[in-house]
Short mmCIF file of C-alpha atoms in Angstrom, two decimals:
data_model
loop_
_atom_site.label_atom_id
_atom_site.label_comp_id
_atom_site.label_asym_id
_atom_site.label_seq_id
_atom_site.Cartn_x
_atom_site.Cartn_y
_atom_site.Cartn_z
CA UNK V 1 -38.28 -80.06 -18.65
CA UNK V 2 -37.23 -79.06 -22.03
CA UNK V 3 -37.58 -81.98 -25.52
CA UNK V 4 -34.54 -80.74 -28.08
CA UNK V 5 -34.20 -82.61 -31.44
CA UNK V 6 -31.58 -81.96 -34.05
CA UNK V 7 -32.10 -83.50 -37.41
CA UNK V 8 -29.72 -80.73 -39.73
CA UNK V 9 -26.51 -81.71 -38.78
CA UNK V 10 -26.88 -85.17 -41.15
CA UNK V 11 -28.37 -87.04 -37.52
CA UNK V 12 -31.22 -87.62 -36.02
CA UNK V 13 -30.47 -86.63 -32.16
CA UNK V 14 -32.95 -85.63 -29.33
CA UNK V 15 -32.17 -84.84 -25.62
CA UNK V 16 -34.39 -83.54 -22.58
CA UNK V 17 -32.63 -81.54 -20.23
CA UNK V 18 -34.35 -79.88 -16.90
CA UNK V 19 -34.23 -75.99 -16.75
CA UNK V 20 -30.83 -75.84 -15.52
CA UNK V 21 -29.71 -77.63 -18.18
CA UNK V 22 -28.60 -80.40 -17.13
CA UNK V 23 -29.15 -83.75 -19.41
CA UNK V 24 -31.97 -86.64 -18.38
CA UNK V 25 -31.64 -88.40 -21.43
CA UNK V 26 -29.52 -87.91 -25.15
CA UNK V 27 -29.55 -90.15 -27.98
CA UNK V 28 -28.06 -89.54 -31.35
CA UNK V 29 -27.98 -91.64 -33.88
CA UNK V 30 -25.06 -90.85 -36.85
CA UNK V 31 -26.02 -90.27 -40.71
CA UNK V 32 -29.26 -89.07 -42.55
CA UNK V 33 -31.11 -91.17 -44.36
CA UNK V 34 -33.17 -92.69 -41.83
CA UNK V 35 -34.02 -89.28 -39.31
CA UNK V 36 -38.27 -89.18 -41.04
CA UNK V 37 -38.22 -93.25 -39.24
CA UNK V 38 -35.82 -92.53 -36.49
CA UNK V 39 -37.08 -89.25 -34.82
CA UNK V 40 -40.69 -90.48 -33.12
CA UNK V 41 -39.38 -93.26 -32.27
CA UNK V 42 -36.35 -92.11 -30.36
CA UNK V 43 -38.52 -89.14 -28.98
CA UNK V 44 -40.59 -92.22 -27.34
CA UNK V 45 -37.10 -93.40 -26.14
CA UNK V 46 -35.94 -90.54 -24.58
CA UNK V 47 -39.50 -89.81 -22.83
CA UNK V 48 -39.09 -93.11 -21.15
CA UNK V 49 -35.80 -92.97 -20.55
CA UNK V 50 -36.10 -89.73 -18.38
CA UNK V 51 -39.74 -90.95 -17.04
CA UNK V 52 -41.54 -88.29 -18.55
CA UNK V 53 -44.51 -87.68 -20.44
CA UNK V 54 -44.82 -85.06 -23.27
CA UNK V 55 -47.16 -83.16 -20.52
CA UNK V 56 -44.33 -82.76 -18.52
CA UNK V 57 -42.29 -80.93 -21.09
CA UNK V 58 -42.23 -77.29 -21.12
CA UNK V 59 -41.00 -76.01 -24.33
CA UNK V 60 -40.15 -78.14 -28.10
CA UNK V 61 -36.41 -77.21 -28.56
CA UNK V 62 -35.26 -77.73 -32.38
CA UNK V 63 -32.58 -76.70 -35.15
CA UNK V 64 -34.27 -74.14 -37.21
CA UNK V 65 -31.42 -74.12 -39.49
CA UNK V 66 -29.68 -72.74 -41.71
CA UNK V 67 -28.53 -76.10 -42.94
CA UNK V 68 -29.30 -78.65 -44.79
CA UNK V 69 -33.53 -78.16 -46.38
CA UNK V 70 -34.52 -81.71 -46.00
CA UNK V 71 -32.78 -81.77 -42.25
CA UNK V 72 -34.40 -78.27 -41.59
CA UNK V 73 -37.85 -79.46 -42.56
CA UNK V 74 -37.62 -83.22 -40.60
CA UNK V 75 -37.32 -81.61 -37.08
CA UNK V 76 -39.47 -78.28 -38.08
CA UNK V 77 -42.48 -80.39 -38.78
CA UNK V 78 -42.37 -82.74 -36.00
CA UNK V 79 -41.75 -79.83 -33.87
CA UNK V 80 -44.80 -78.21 -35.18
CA UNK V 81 -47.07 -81.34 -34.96
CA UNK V 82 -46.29 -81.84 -31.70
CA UNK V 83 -46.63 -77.99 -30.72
CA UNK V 84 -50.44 -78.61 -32.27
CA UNK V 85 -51.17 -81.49 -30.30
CA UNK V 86 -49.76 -81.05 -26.97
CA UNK V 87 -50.30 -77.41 -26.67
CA UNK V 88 -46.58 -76.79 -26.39
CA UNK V 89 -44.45 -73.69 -27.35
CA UNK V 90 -41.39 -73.74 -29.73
CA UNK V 91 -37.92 -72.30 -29.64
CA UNK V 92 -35.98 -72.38 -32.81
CA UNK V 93 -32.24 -71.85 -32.43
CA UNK V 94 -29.60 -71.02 -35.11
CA UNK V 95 -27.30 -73.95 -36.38
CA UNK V 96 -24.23 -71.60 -36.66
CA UNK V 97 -24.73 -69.98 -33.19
CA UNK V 98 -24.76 -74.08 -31.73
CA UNK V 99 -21.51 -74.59 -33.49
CA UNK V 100 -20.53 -71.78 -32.05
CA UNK V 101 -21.44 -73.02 -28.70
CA UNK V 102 -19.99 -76.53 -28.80
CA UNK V 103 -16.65 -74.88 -30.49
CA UNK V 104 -16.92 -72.70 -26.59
CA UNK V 105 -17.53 -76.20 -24.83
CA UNK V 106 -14.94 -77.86 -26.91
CA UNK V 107 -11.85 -75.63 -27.14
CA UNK V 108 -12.73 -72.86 -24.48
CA UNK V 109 -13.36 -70.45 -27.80
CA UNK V 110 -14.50 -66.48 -26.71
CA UNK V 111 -14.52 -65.08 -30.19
CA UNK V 112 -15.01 -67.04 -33.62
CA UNK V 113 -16.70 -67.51 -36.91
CA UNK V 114 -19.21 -70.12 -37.25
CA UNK V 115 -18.79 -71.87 -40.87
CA UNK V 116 -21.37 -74.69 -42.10
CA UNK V 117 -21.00 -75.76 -45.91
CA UNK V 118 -23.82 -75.04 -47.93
CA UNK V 119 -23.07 -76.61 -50.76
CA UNK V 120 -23.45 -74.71 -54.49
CA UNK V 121 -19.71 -73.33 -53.87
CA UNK V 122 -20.85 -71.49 -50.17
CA UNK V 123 -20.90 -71.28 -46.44
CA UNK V 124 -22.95 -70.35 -44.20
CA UNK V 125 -21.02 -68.08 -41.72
CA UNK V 126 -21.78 -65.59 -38.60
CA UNK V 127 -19.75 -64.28 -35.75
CA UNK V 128 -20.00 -65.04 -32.05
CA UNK V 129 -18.55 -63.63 -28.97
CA UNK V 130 -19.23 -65.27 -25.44
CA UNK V 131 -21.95 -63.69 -23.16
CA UNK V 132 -22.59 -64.55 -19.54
CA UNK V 133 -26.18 -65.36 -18.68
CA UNK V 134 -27.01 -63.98 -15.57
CA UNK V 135 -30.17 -65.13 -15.23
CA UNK V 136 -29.17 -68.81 -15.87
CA UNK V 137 -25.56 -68.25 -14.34
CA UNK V 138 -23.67 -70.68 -17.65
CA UNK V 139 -22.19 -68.77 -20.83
CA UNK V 140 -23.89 -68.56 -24.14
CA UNK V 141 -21.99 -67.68 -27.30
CA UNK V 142 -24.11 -64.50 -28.77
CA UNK V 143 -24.23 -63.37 -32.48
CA UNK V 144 -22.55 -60.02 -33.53
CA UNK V 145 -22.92 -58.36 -36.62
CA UNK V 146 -20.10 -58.94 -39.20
CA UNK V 147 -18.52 -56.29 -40.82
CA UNK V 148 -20.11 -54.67 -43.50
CA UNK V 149 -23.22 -56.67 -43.21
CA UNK V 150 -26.70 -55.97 -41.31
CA UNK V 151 -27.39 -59.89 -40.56
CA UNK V 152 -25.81 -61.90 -37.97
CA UNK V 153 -26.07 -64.69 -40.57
CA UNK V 154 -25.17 -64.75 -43.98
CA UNK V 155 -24.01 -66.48 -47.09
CA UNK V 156 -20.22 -66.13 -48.18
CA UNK V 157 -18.54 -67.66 -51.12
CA UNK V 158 -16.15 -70.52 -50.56
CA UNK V 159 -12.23 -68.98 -50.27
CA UNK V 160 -13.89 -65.88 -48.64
CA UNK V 161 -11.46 -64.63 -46.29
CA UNK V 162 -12.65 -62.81 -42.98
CA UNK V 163 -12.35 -59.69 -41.87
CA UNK V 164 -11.22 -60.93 -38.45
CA UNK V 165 -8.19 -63.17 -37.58
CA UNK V 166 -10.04 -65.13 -34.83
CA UNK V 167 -10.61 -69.14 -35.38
CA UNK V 168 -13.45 -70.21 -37.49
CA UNK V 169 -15.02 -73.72 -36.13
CA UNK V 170 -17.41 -76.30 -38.33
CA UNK V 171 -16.93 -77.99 -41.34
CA UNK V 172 -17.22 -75.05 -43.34
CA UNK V 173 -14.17 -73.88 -42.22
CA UNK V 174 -11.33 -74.76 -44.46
CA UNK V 175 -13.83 -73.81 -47.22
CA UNK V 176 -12.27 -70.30 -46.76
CA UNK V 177 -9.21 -68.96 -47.37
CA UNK V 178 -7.76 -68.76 -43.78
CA UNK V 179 -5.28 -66.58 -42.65
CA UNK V 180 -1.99 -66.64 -41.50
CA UNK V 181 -1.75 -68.77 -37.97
CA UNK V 182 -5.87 -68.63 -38.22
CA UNK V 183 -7.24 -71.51 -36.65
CA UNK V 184 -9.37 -73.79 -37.98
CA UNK V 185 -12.07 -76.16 -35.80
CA UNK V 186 -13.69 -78.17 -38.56
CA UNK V 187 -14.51 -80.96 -35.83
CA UNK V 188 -17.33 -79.48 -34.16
CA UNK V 189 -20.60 -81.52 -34.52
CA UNK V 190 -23.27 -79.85 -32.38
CA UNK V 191 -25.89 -82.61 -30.78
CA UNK V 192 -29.69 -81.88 -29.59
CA UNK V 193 -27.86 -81.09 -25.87
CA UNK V 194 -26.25 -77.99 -27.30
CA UNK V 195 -29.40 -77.29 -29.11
CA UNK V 196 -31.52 -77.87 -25.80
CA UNK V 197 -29.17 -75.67 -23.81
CA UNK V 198 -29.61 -73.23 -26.10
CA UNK V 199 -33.26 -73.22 -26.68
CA UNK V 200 -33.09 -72.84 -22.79
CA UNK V 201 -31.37 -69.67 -22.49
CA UNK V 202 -33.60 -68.04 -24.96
CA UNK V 203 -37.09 -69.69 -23.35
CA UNK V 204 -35.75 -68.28 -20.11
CA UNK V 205 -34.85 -64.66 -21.71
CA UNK V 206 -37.96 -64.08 -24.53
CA UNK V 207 -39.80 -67.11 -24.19
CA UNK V 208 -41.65 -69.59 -27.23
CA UNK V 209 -43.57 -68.88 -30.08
CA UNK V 210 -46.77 -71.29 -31.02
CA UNK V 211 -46.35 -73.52 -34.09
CA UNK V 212 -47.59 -71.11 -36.84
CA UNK V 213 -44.16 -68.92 -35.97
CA UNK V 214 -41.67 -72.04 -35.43
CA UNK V 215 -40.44 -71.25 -38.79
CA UNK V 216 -37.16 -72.52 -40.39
CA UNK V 217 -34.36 -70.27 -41.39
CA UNK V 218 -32.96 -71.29 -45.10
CA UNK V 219 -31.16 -68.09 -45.88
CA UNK V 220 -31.51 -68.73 -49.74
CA UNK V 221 -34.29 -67.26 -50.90
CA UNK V 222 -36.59 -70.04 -52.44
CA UNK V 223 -34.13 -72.69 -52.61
CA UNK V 224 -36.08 -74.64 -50.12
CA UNK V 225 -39.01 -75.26 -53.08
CA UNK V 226 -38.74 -77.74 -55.43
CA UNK V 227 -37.34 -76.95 -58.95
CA UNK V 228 -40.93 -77.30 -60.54
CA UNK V 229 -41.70 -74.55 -57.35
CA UNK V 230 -39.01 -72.20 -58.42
CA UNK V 231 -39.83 -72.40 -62.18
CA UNK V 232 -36.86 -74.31 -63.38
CA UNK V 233 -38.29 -77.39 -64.16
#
């Protein structure tokens, strides 16, 4: 049994799935104002819901970004915490690469940009082609390098336009300046079940990591401090 929260796509949502990945229990609740009261309390939820106890779950699933820093840090800490107390390991999966999964689930997508607005006039972008898992026997969606660039995820200024003409899905999308006919999927929401199916795939392949290394992925260098922390205040 696997515990998946996502708290970066502005929800709080949480879902335990068994190793095949099918769903026992998913809640998510819209908006983000509330996730530091909401998450516990719907991880409680779902645990009863599905009749478990946290001793029965295997590996802490979460959204280790990039997106959103206060969203990043909400499920990263409660991930950790948990990880401390209950002797559990973590599995920290990439926001873009579970858009790029629920754009696959969505609109049968092979090939695509991921695109999540990061505010301060950029995107967060990578590129994802679909992989069968053999061991698990579903699809994943697996990063590929973009041209000209040695990360699978990276930072592009808004009215970039892309090397490929393949569709681009999240709500970074029309951010760029598309192409002629390219399509655009800024509709696609991931919830903690794409997260959790995910986090499964790569448990199953490489396994977790223990709390010290379930470490968030920000992409901007020090924009995750406070001003006062960066020196502009």
């Amino acid at each position: 049994m696997f515990l998946a929260m996502d708290t970066v796509f502005d929800q709080c949502s949480i879902a335990i799935l068994d190793s095949s990945g099918q769903v026992l229990s998913n809640h998510t609740e819209t908006g983000k104002r509330q996730q530091t009261q909401q998450i516990l309390p719907m991880i409680d939820a779902a645990l009863s819901e599905a009749q478990l106890r946290l001793a029965d779950i295997q590996a802490l699933i979460f959204n280790r970004g990039p997106g959103a820093f206060s969203g990043i840090r909400i499920n990263t800490a409660v991930v950790q915490a948990l990880s401390v107390a209950h002797d559990l390991p973590c599995v920290g999966v990439s926001s873009l690469q579970a858009i790029a999964q629920s754009a696959y689930q969505q609109y049968s997508l092979t090939h695509l940009y991921s695109a999540l607005d990061a505010r301060m006039q950029q995107v967060y972008f990578g590129q994802y082609e679909l992989v069968v898992d053999e061991q698990l026997g579903y699809s994943i969606m697996q990063p590929v390098l973009a041209d000209g660039s040695d990360s699978t995820e990276q930072l592009l200024d808004y009215d970039s336009q892309t090397a490929l003409n393949i569709p681009i899905a999240g709500n970074g999308a029309p951010l760029l300046a598309l192409q002629d006919q390219q399509a655009c999927h800024e509709d696609v929401w991931p919830d903690a079940v794409v997260i959790g199916q995910l986090g499964i795939a790569q448990f199953a392949n490489v396994g977790g990591t223990e709390a010290a290394q379930a470490l968030p992925k920000y992409l901007r260098n020090q924009a995750w401090k406070t001003l006062k922390e960066q020196g502009k205040a």
